[in-house]
C-alpha cells in the first residue's frame, strides 16, 4: 500500500485545497438532503460538478437506493457508477500527493481523503479486502498520531509543535506487504494518550439525555453532546472539515465491516475471511460507529442509521441480552437510552427524513408499543424515494402482522408486492396467511365472509411457490423461498391425502409461526401475546384431531406456545411444554420429507432463553442458570444437521453467546 503514496502519474492540473473543500461540503449537503427526503435537490447538486466527491456522492446515492430496495437492476447501476468513482478517486489521490496546493493535513498524508473515497467506492469480495486494509491503515495513522501527540505533551518525545507538524506515513513496508490490523493494546495506548491531552485520567463521560424505556411516547432529547467513549476529536486537533471527513468516514466504514464480519457464523466463510486477513470485532465495530455518529455530517447520519438498524433489528431480534447493572452502557448489547438519545438527535437534525421516522416506529415496536409504531408508519408512506417507501410499507406489514390486524396485514403485503420485486414469494405467502386467519375468525359465524376469505387465501398461497427462485443471493435461493415452497407442498399433499380443500389442510397458525421467525413476540404487548396464543387453539382448525396426532404439527404448536408463554412471564409452564412435547423425542424424528425441521433446534434455543430470564428470579441459582443457558446455546450452535432458516437462528445464537460470555466474565463465573 505504501506505493500508493509514492507513485508517479501523468501531469494533472494542480489541486486547490479551498476548491476541493467546497466540493466536499457541497456533496455532503446534497447527501444530507437525500436523507431528508429532498431527492430532487440532492440529485441536482450531485450533478453540478465532476470532482471525486461528486462522483462518489452519485455512487453513494445509487448504492443507498439499491440496498434499501434490494433490487437487482438498481444494484447493477450502482456498481457501474461506483466503478467510475473508484477510478476518479484513485487519479485524484495520486494528484493530491504531488500538488503543493492540495489539502495538507497535520494528521494524514496528502491524498488520504481520496484514498478514503477510493476505499468506499470499491466493491466485490477481493476489493473488499483491499478496502479493509486501506481503512485499517488510516486507523493506524490516527493511532500513532494520538500516541505521538500525547507523548509530546508529556515531553517524552518532542515539542507539541514538532509532533503536530511532523508528517505521518502509512506503517507499511516498501515491498507493499499487507498491514496487520491494529491491536487492542495499540488502540488503548492511543486512547490513554488522548486522555492525557484532555487533562483527565480516563475517557470522558457520556453526556446524553436519558429517556424512558417504557412503552410511552418517545422523548426527543437535545442534540447529542457526546465525546463518545474515547476522545473529544477537537481536543486532539481533529478540527478541519477534511480531517473530520476522514476521521468520521474511516470509523463509519471500518466499523461496519468489523460488525458484519463478527456476525458471520458460517465456518467455511469464516475460514476464507481469516485467510484473506478479515477478523470481525463487534465491540470495536460498534464503538467506531458511535464515534462516527457524533458529527453533524453525512458520515454521522449513516452511522446513526446503521446503529439503530443494528440495535432495533439484529440485536433486538435476540432474546438473550445483557441484564446486569452495566447493560445500559454496553454498546455491544442493546444500550436503549443511548439509542433513544441518538434517535432524538437525528430526528431534530433531519425533521423531514422518512428514514428517522421509520426508526422512531421501530423504537416503539421494541418498547412493545405496536400501536404507536403503526400510526407513524401509516403516516410515513409518501416518501419521494421509492426505496424508502418500500421499507416503510415492509415495516408496516410486519407491525400489522405482530398486532394481529389481519386486514391491514394483507393490504400492506399486497402493497409491498406492488413496490418491490425482491421477494414476491414471501409477500404472497404472508398475504395468504393473513387471509387464512380472517377466514378462521368467521369460519363458523359468517359463511359468506368465510367463503370470500378462503378464496383469497387459496389464491395467494397457491401463487407464492410459483414465484420462488426469481431472486437469489450468491446464486442461492432465498431461505424463505425454500421454506414456503416446502410448506405449501406439504399442505397440498395433505389436502390430496385427506380429500379436503387446501385451506382446511393447514394446521398450526402459519401467521403466528411467521411472527416467531421475525422476532415479533418481543414486540407484542400482553394483549397481543394472548391473542397470538388464542390463534393457536386447535378449535380454529378444520381437522383438529388429525393435527394433534402428527408430531410434526404438534412440535410447531409447542414451540410457538412456549415462546408466547415465556414472553408472558409464565416460565414454568413454558419449560413444561418444551420438556414434555419436544425434547423427549429423538432429533431425527423431526427430519424427513416436507417436515418442519426447525422445531427441535428452536426448542433448544427456547430452553436457553428460559434459563437466561430465570437466572434473575428470586431464589434462583444464578450461576447454574447462566451455565445452563450456555449449554443449551452450545447444543443449538452445534446442531448435527442443517435445517430450514438456520441462518436466522445463527444471528440469535451468536449474539446470545457473546452476551453469556460477557456476563460470566463480569460476574466472575
XYZ file of C-alpha atoms in Angstrom:
669
model
C 0.000 0.000 0.000
C 2.938 2.373 0.562
C 3.376 2.552 -3.210
C 0.005 4.298 -3.380
C 1.543 7.300 -1.679
C 4.716 7.446 -3.806
C 3.597 6.533 -7.306
C 4.256 8.755 -10.301
C 1.335 9.729 -12.503
C 0.940 11.755 -15.635
C 0.754 15.508 -15.288
C -2.519 16.769 -13.906
C -3.886 20.177 -13.053
C -2.818 21.139 -9.538
C -5.422 20.862 -6.821
C -6.579 23.819 -4.774
C -7.483 22.914 -1.207
C -10.218 25.516 -0.899
C -11.940 24.351 -4.088
C -11.782 20.694 -3.067
C -13.191 21.537 0.347
C -16.088 23.353 -1.309
C -16.749 20.257 -3.406
C -16.733 18.055 -0.300
C -19.088 20.385 1.554
C -21.405 20.577 -1.457
C -21.636 16.784 -1.748
C -22.172 16.338 1.991
C -25.029 18.825 1.877
C -26.518 17.036 -1.121
C -26.407 13.652 0.609
C -27.963 15.123 3.737
C -30.772 16.480 1.574
C -31.158 12.942 0.229
C -31.608 11.638 3.768
C -34.037 14.473 4.499
C -36.224 13.261 1.594
C -35.322 16.133 -0.766
C -34.365 13.800 -3.604
C -34.657 16.248 -6.482
C -32.417 18.887 -4.930
C -29.841 16.275 -3.882
C -29.682 14.881 -7.410
C -29.351 18.382 -8.858
C -26.390 19.223 -6.614
C -24.587 15.937 -7.233
C -24.675 16.527 -10.997
C -23.190 20.031 -10.840
C -19.510 19.037 -10.743
C -17.240 16.143 -11.723
C -14.949 16.081 -8.693
C -14.130 12.823 -6.939
C -16.547 13.792 -4.208
C -19.375 14.332 -6.701
C -18.660 11.012 -8.411
C -18.646 9.233 -5.057
C -21.763 11.100 -3.980
C -23.615 9.879 -7.062
C -22.365 6.373 -6.355
C -23.447 6.509 -2.703
C -26.865 7.835 -3.692
C -27.326 4.973 -6.153
C -25.960 2.430 -3.683
C -28.331 3.560 -0.922
C -31.260 3.316 -3.311
C -30.249 -0.177 -4.451
C -29.559 -1.513 -0.955
C -32.749 -0.106 0.516
C -34.822 -1.756 -2.176
C -32.586 -4.795 -2.762
C -33.413 -4.527 -6.460
C -31.005 -6.299 -8.840
C -31.093 -3.714 -11.646
C -30.507 -0.835 -9.248
C -27.547 -2.728 -7.800
C -26.022 -3.094 -11.271
C -26.418 0.630 -11.951
C -24.897 1.495 -8.586
C -21.928 -0.802 -9.249
C -21.242 0.938 -12.560
C -21.376 4.401 -11.000
C -19.144 3.329 -8.116
C -16.594 1.891 -10.569
C -16.345 5.304 -12.218
C -15.935 6.874 -8.790
C -13.231 4.346 -7.910
C -11.201 5.273 -10.974
C -11.637 9.008 -10.405
C -10.711 8.939 -6.714
C -7.559 6.922 -7.451
C -6.433 9.522 -10.015
C -7.145 12.406 -7.647
C -5.321 10.694 -4.796
C -2.176 10.489 -6.921
C -2.572 14.113 -7.986
C -3.032 15.304 -4.397
C 0.191 13.576 -3.330
C 2.341 15.819 -5.506
C 0.290 19.008 -5.556
C 1.594 21.602 -3.041
C -1.706 23.486 -3.178
C -3.784 20.410 -2.264
C -5.112 19.990 1.261
C -2.313 19.436 3.770
C -3.263 17.706 6.987
C -1.105 17.609 10.115
C -2.502 14.106 10.784
C -2.838 12.281 7.480
C -0.551 12.032 4.411
C -1.571 14.081 1.352
C -4.368 12.428 -0.609
C -5.788 10.439 2.314
C -9.227 11.967 1.789
C -9.253 10.495 -1.733
C -7.892 7.184 -0.520
C -10.878 7.014 1.847
C -13.207 7.786 -1.072
C -11.438 5.078 -3.087
C -11.974 2.554 -0.284
C -15.652 3.470 -0.090
C -16.129 3.081 -3.839
C -14.605 -0.381 -4.039
C -16.937 -3.369 -4.278
C -16.659 -7.128 -4.594
C -15.097 -9.602 -2.187
C -11.448 -9.242 -3.193
C -11.688 -5.471 -3.471
C -13.320 -5.548 -0.067
C -10.085 -6.924 1.348
C -8.178 -4.019 -0.188
C -10.735 -1.605 1.243
C -10.472 -3.231 4.673
C -6.685 -2.932 4.716
C -6.848 0.654 3.469
C -9.182 1.652 6.278
C -7.015 -0.210 8.749
C -4.026 1.788 7.530
C -5.800 5.105 8.087
C -6.834 3.962 11.568
C -3.208 3.098 12.307
C -2.105 6.587 11.245
C -4.558 8.106 13.719
C -3.445 5.747 16.475
C 0.200 6.677 16.051
C -0.670 10.360 15.795
C -2.533 10.260 19.110
C 0.283 8.416 20.840
C 2.887 10.819 19.493
C 0.830 13.857 20.428
C 0.301 12.558 23.952
C 3.970 11.751 24.333
C 4.795 15.223 23.075
C 2.563 16.772 25.740
C 4.441 14.810 28.396
C 7.725 15.937 26.926
C 8.965 12.401 26.360
C 9.372 12.642 22.614
C 9.457 16.182 21.307
C 7.696 19.506 21.495
C 3.977 19.657 20.807
C 4.651 21.751 17.738
C 7.019 19.200 16.275
C 4.598 16.351 16.983
C 1.781 18.149 15.230
C 3.729 19.283 12.207
C 5.690 16.101 11.526
C 4.165 14.257 8.583
C 2.803 10.766 9.244
C 3.429 7.842 6.891
C 1.454 4.674 6.432
C 3.140 1.936 8.516
C 3.645 -0.359 5.544
C 6.883 -1.720 4.151
C 8.364 -0.792 0.804
C 7.515 -4.242 -0.506
C 3.816 -3.457 -0.190
C 3.266 -6.100 2.472
C -0.182 -6.267 3.981
C -0.740 -4.171 7.070
C -1.545 -6.101 10.229
C -4.739 -4.999 11.956
C -4.382 -2.509 14.793
C -4.023 -4.309 18.094
C -6.244 -3.645 21.066
C -3.121 -2.679 23.013
C -2.168 -0.023 20.462
C -5.669 1.355 20.484
C -5.785 1.502 24.290
C -2.442 3.270 24.317
C -3.741 5.849 21.869
C -6.881 6.406 23.936
C -4.858 6.738 27.115
C -2.701 9.314 25.364
C -5.764 11.267 24.331
C -6.976 11.236 27.923
C -3.701 12.885 28.983
C -4.290 15.591 26.387
C -7.780 16.130 27.755
C -6.399 16.547 31.258
C -8.327 13.539 32.560
C -7.239 10.173 33.918
C -9.679 8.316 31.695
C -12.052 8.774 28.815
C -14.713 11.497 29.104
C -18.112 10.601 30.468
C -21.002 10.137 28.121
C -23.338 13.121 28.175
C -26.715 12.146 26.782
C -30.247 12.905 27.756
C -31.751 9.798 29.322
C -35.149 8.677 28.125
C -37.712 6.252 29.430
C -37.623 2.648 28.283
C -41.322 2.249 28.873
C -43.972 1.866 26.217
C -44.972 5.519 26.448
C -44.242 8.178 23.835
C -40.577 8.694 22.952
C -38.943 11.824 24.274
C -36.912 13.899 21.854
C -33.766 14.915 23.755
C -31.384 17.724 22.970
C -28.563 17.257 20.495
C -26.059 14.523 21.278
C -23.163 16.233 23.061
C -21.060 13.107 23.343
C -17.334 12.665 23.462
C -18.333 9.060 22.926
C -16.326 6.597 24.889
C -12.796 7.584 23.930
C -11.775 11.082 22.922
C -13.035 14.523 22.032
C -11.745 14.936 18.445
C -11.320 18.702 18.750
C -9.068 18.306 21.788
C -6.556 16.329 19.745
C -6.538 18.543 16.675
C -9.206 16.872 14.518
C -10.880 20.145 13.635
C -10.604 20.879 9.914
C -13.506 19.955 7.665
C -11.494 17.450 5.630
C -9.863 15.861 8.685
C -13.293 15.371 10.240
C -14.479 13.804 6.991
C -11.557 11.359 7.052
C -11.888 10.614 10.772
C -15.645 10.006 10.730
C -15.710 8.277 7.342
C -12.982 5.829 8.279
C -14.735 4.898 11.506
C -18.040 4.521 9.710
C -16.724 2.146 7.052
C -14.319 0.240 9.291
C -16.958 -0.108 12.000
C -19.491 -1.543 9.568
C -17.001 -4.121 8.301
C -15.973 -5.185 11.811
C -19.598 -5.644 12.898
C -20.610 -7.506 9.736
C -17.640 -9.865 9.899
C -18.307 -10.540 13.591
C -21.811 -11.782 12.806
C -20.831 -14.338 10.160
C -21.443 -17.776 11.614
C -20.643 -19.968 8.608
C -17.367 -21.804 9.455
C -16.298 -22.182 5.811
C -16.813 -18.496 5.059
C -15.127 -17.566 8.350
C -12.099 -19.596 7.293
C -11.954 -17.712 3.994
C -12.185 -14.401 5.840
C -9.355 -15.457 8.138
C -7.125 -16.466 5.229
C -7.513 -13.103 3.477
C -6.972 -11.160 6.703
C -10.506 -10.316 7.858
C -11.417 -10.536 11.514
C -14.640 -9.229 12.964
C -14.878 -7.466 16.322
C -18.372 -6.433 17.343
C -17.363 -4.336 20.346
C -14.778 -2.321 18.426
C -17.039 -2.044 15.395
C -19.967 -0.609 17.335
C -17.620 1.732 19.217
C -16.286 3.118 15.924
C -19.832 3.610 14.671
C -20.775 5.532 17.813
C -17.668 7.672 17.340
C -18.648 8.362 13.734
C -22.174 9.321 14.809
C -21.102 12.366 16.863
C -20.593 14.789 13.962
C -23.092 16.872 12.058
C -22.252 15.418 8.647
C -23.349 12.692 6.259
C -20.986 10.102 7.753
C -22.602 10.695 11.130
C -26.099 10.317 9.729
C -25.264 6.997 8.054
C -23.564 5.781 11.236
C -26.753 6.613 13.114
C -28.880 4.695 10.605
C -26.578 1.681 10.817
C -26.514 1.740 14.632
C -30.281 1.932 15.037
C -30.856 -0.714 12.369
C -28.318 -2.934 14.138
C -29.811 -2.470 17.607
C -33.509 -2.403 16.710
C -33.128 -5.050 14.029
C -30.373 -7.599 14.549
C -29.737 -7.206 18.289
C -33.385 -6.529 19.067
C -34.177 -9.782 17.261
C -32.433 -11.700 20.067
C -33.936 -12.800 23.389
C -30.720 -13.155 25.389
C -29.275 -9.693 26.007
C -27.324 -8.108 28.901
C -29.299 -7.647 32.121
C -26.555 -6.584 34.581
C -26.161 -3.119 36.087
C -23.872 -2.047 33.235
C -26.196 -3.325 30.491
C -27.471 0.135 29.568
C -23.913 1.186 28.694
C -22.958 -1.992 26.849
C -22.753 -0.885 23.230
C -22.302 -4.460 22.040
C -25.629 -5.334 23.686
C -28.659 -3.046 23.493
C -27.956 0.406 25.051
C -31.568 1.518 24.987
C -31.086 5.006 26.456
C -28.236 5.790 24.061
C -30.374 4.665 21.124
C -33.246 6.898 22.265
C -30.892 9.870 22.528
C -29.329 9.170 19.137
C -32.740 8.893 17.515
C -33.879 12.160 19.081
C -30.759 13.910 17.841
C -31.188 12.651 14.291
C -34.902 13.487 14.234
C -34.014 17.031 15.252
C -31.340 17.313 12.563
C -33.458 15.840 9.761
C -37.103 16.577 10.624
C -38.404 15.670 7.168
C -36.500 12.420 6.830
C -38.715 9.378 6.426
C -35.821 7.149 7.496
C -35.706 8.571 11.003
C -39.467 8.414 11.356
C -39.201 4.735 10.480
C -36.531 4.289 13.139
C -38.804 6.017 15.648
C -41.509 3.500 14.751
C -39.055 0.631 15.212
C -38.120 2.015 18.611
C -41.785 1.999 19.610
C -42.035 -1.608 18.437
C -39.028 -2.508 20.558
C -40.872 -0.977 23.512
C -43.892 -3.235 22.796
C -45.943 -0.285 21.559
C -47.063 -1.511 18.155
C -49.984 0.882 18.063
C -47.663 3.906 18.094
C -45.405 2.250 15.515
C -48.300 1.552 13.148
C -49.543 5.140 13.473
C -46.141 6.574 12.493
C -45.625 4.125 9.640
C -49.128 4.725 8.266
C -48.394 8.455 8.084
C -44.880 7.969 6.692
C -45.621 6.256 3.392
C -45.292 9.168 0.969
C -41.515 9.351 0.618
C -40.092 10.807 -2.589
C -37.687 7.859 -2.675
C -39.431 4.680 -3.749
C -36.945 2.568 -1.819
C -37.725 4.272 1.495
C -41.430 3.914 0.793
C -40.839 0.187 0.310
C -39.026 -0.266 3.621
C -41.768 1.729 5.317
C -44.521 -0.498 3.943
C -42.456 -3.577 4.841
C -42.172 -2.365 8.453
C -45.881 -1.528 8.497
C -46.711 -5.013 7.214
C -44.635 -6.668 9.937
C -46.074 -4.442 12.664
C -49.618 -5.154 11.479
C -48.831 -8.873 11.489
C -47.451 -8.703 15.045
C -50.527 -6.803 16.206
C -52.838 -9.435 14.688
C -54.563 -6.899 12.410
C -55.220 -9.319 9.550
C -56.906 -6.862 7.197
C -54.080 -4.323 7.445
C -51.528 -7.134 7.168
C -52.989 -8.417 3.894
C -53.372 -4.956 2.370
C -49.834 -3.954 3.350
C -48.173 -7.052 1.911
C -50.105 -6.588 -1.345
C -48.776 -3.027 -1.484
C -45.235 -4.258 -0.773
C -45.518 -6.614 -3.754
C -46.543 -3.688 -5.944
C -43.485 -1.665 -4.874
C -40.846 -4.381 -4.970
C -39.879 -7.498 -6.894
C -37.357 -8.642 -4.295
C -39.348 -11.397 -2.575
C -42.684 -11.957 -4.313
C -42.979 -15.440 -2.804
C -42.770 -14.061 0.738
C -45.200 -11.215 0.029
C -47.804 -13.548 -1.477
C -47.423 -16.125 1.299
C -47.834 -13.550 4.085
C -50.871 -12.114 2.323
C -52.337 -15.598 2.103
C -51.798 -16.484 5.765
C -53.373 -13.176 6.816
C -56.484 -14.072 4.807
C -56.354 -17.543 6.365
C -56.643 -16.068 9.871
C -59.529 -13.859 8.733
C -61.205 -16.993 7.347
C -60.750 -18.825 10.637
C -62.236 -15.899 12.543
C -65.572 -16.202 10.697
C -65.473 -19.839 9.560
C -68.472 -20.819 11.667
C -70.159 -17.465 12.308
C -70.325 -15.948 8.798
C -70.242 -18.480 5.915
C -70.429 -15.787 3.208
C -67.455 -13.832 4.504
C -65.611 -17.084 5.237
C -66.004 -18.181 1.625
C -64.522 -14.907 0.335
C -61.540 -15.059 2.710
C -60.946 -18.702 1.887
C -60.804 -17.962 -1.835
C -58.323 -15.134 -1.315
C -56.148 -17.234 0.997
C -56.123 -20.068 -1.528
C -55.236 -17.724 -4.375
C -52.202 -16.202 -2.666
C -50.916 -19.386 -1.053
C -51.009 -21.235 -4.360
C -49.357 -18.326 -6.157
C -46.466 -17.984 -3.675
C -44.419 -21.084 -4.679
C -44.724 -20.316 -8.403
C -42.626 -17.160 -7.944
C -39.831 -18.776 -5.913
C -36.278 -18.616 -7.217
C -36.656 -15.326 -9.067
C -34.239 -13.688 -6.658
C -31.032 -15.266 -5.417
C -28.205 -14.373 -3.051
C -24.768 -15.680 -4.074
C -26.534 -17.962 -6.583
C -28.613 -19.483 -3.769
C -32.395 -19.351 -3.380
C -33.683 -17.128 -0.614
C -34.198 -19.088 2.656
C -37.842 -18.077 2.951
C -38.481 -19.155 -0.636
C -37.267 -22.654 0.240
C -39.318 -22.685 3.424
C -42.517 -21.508 1.726
C -42.247 -23.898 -1.232
C -41.840 -26.821 1.149
C -44.611 -25.612 3.458
C -47.202 -25.219 0.712
C -46.188 -28.539 -0.839
C -46.807 -30.232 2.495
C -50.283 -28.722 2.685
C -51.058 -29.705 -0.903
C -50.040 -33.318 -0.304
C -52.086 -33.376 2.875
C -55.049 -31.856 1.040
C -54.978 -34.654 -1.554
C -54.482 -37.362 1.062
C -57.333 -36.133 3.267
C -59.502 -35.104 0.292
C -60.090 -31.615 1.686
C -59.523 -28.079 0.440
C -56.001 -26.666 0.725
C -57.012 -24.159 3.415
C -58.564 -26.870 5.565
C -55.348 -28.921 5.408
C -53.414 -26.181 7.228
C -52.786 -26.815 10.915
C -50.959 -24.572 13.422
C -51.343 -20.873 12.626
C -48.751 -20.097 9.916
C -49.096 -16.384 10.636
C -48.070 -16.903 14.276
C -45.196 -19.019 13.007
C -44.007 -16.081 10.884
C -44.354 -13.745 13.864
C -41.948 -16.078 15.670
C -39.457 -16.169 12.790
C -39.364 -12.366 12.584
C -38.944 -11.855 16.345
C -42.393 -10.299 16.672
C -43.218 -11.817 20.051
C -40.665 -9.476 21.638
C -42.705 -6.557 20.282
C -46.174 -7.669 21.345
C -47.797 -6.359 24.494
C -49.680 -8.653 26.862
C -52.987 -8.441 24.977
C -51.315 -9.151 21.626
C -49.382 -12.082 23.080
C -52.611 -13.522 24.405
C -54.310 -13.008 21.048
C -51.459 -14.877 19.344
C -51.856 -17.651 21.891
C -55.587 -17.816 21.141
C -54.729 -18.146 17.427
C -53.004 -21.429 18.241
C -56.202 -23.026 19.520
C -56.855 -26.299 17.706
C -60.526 -25.310 17.640
C -59.719 -22.797 14.902
C -58.603 -25.599 12.560
C -60.861 -27.824 10.470
C -59.373 -31.219 11.421
C -58.002 -30.799 14.924
C -57.738 -34.495 15.800
C -55.626 -35.222 12.731
C -53.214 -32.409 13.605
C -52.935 -33.478 17.249
C -51.789 -36.941 16.118
C -48.969 -35.519 13.945
C -45.627 -34.935 15.744
C -44.504 -32.509 13.055
C -47.602 -30.392 13.654
C -47.599 -30.616 17.455
C -43.922 -29.644 17.572
C -44.662 -26.387 15.727
C -47.553 -25.806 18.088
C -45.391 -26.478 21.164
C -42.515 -24.157 20.209
C -44.874 -21.270 19.429
C -46.874 -21.765 22.630
C -43.724 -21.982 24.738
C -42.289 -18.793 23.213
C -45.520 -16.852 23.754
C -45.926 -18.109 27.302
C -42.288 -17.239 28.086
C -42.931 -13.684 26.885
C -45.992 -13.605 29.163
C -43.750 -14.449 32.109
C -45.063 -17.954 32.771
C -41.673 -19.647 32.733
C -42.507 -22.941 34.452
C -45.373 -23.528 32.045
C -43.170 -22.804 29.018
C -40.488 -25.178 30.282
C -43.079 -27.900 30.863
C -44.275 -27.659 27.244
C -40.774 -27.994 25.816
C -39.611 -30.797 28.120
C -42.707 -32.946 27.588
C -43.723 -32.309 23.986
C -40.445 -31.916 22.064
C -37.248 -32.680 23.947
C -38.038 -36.331 24.836
C -38.129 -37.207 21.120
C -35.074 -38.162 19.082
C -33.761 -35.278 16.959
C -34.166 -37.342 13.797
C -37.896 -37.689 14.443
C -38.256 -34.103 13.270
C -36.482 -34.706 9.958
C -37.899 -36.151 6.797
C -39.993 -35.446 3.743
C -41.503 -31.930 3.983
C -41.158 -31.865 7.787
C -40.590 -28.604 9.680
C -37.106 -29.425 10.891
C -36.657 -26.050 12.611
C -38.746 -27.012 15.650
C -36.294 -29.134 17.655
C -33.288 -26.751 17.441
C -35.650 -23.858 18.188
C -36.849 -25.696 21.288
C -33.241 -25.891 22.462
C -32.848 -22.148 21.933
C -36.075 -21.575 23.868
C -34.628 -23.561 26.784
C -31.599 -21.244 26.735
C -33.853 -18.169 26.719
C -35.790 -19.551 29.695
C -32.634 -20.220 31.690
C -31.415 -16.689 30.974
C -34.541 -14.966 32.250
C -34.862 -17.342 35.207
C -31.353 -16.538 36.463
C -32.601 -13.250 37.942
C -35.692 -14.663 39.697
C -35.830 -14.683 43.490
C -34.344 -17.870 44.874
C -32.735 -18.907 41.578
C -29.217 -20.327 41.432
C -27.793 -17.567 39.258
C -24.579 -19.348 38.321
C -26.325 -22.628 37.495
C -28.873 -20.873 35.278
C -26.173 -18.974 33.345
C -24.237 -22.182 32.756
C -27.462 -23.956 31.757
C -28.196 -21.185 29.254
C -24.746 -21.515 27.702
C -25.065 -25.283 27.424
C -28.383 -25.032 25.553
C -26.908 -22.400 23.238
C -23.913 -24.611 22.512
C -26.218 -27.508 21.622
C -28.146 -25.236 19.274
C -24.994 -23.896 17.601
C -23.582 -27.406 17.134
C -26.768 -28.899 15.718
C -25.875 -32.092 13.855
C -27.634 -31.198 10.617
C -28.637 -28.167 8.573
C -32.237 -27.060 8.825
C -34.508 -24.545 7.182
C -33.904 -20.941 8.288
C -30.874 -21.913 10.392
C -29.167 -18.723 9.230
C -31.767 -16.699 11.137
C -31.149 -18.721 14.279
C -27.392 -18.210 13.930
C -27.924 -14.459 14.389
C -29.637 -15.155 17.696
C -27.156 -17.730 18.946
C -24.085 -15.674 18.030
C -25.348 -12.592 19.865
C -26.633 -14.688 22.762
C -23.331 -16.490 23.237
C -21.434 -13.189 23.290
C -23.867 -11.938 25.922
C -23.441 -15.006 28.111
C -19.644 -14.952 27.870
C -19.586 -11.256 28.738
C -21.870 -11.886 31.699
C -19.717 -14.727 33.008
C -16.645 -12.524 32.792
C -18.326 -9.645 34.622
C -19.754 -11.876 37.342
C -16.585 -13.963 37.653
C -18.432 -17.173 36.796
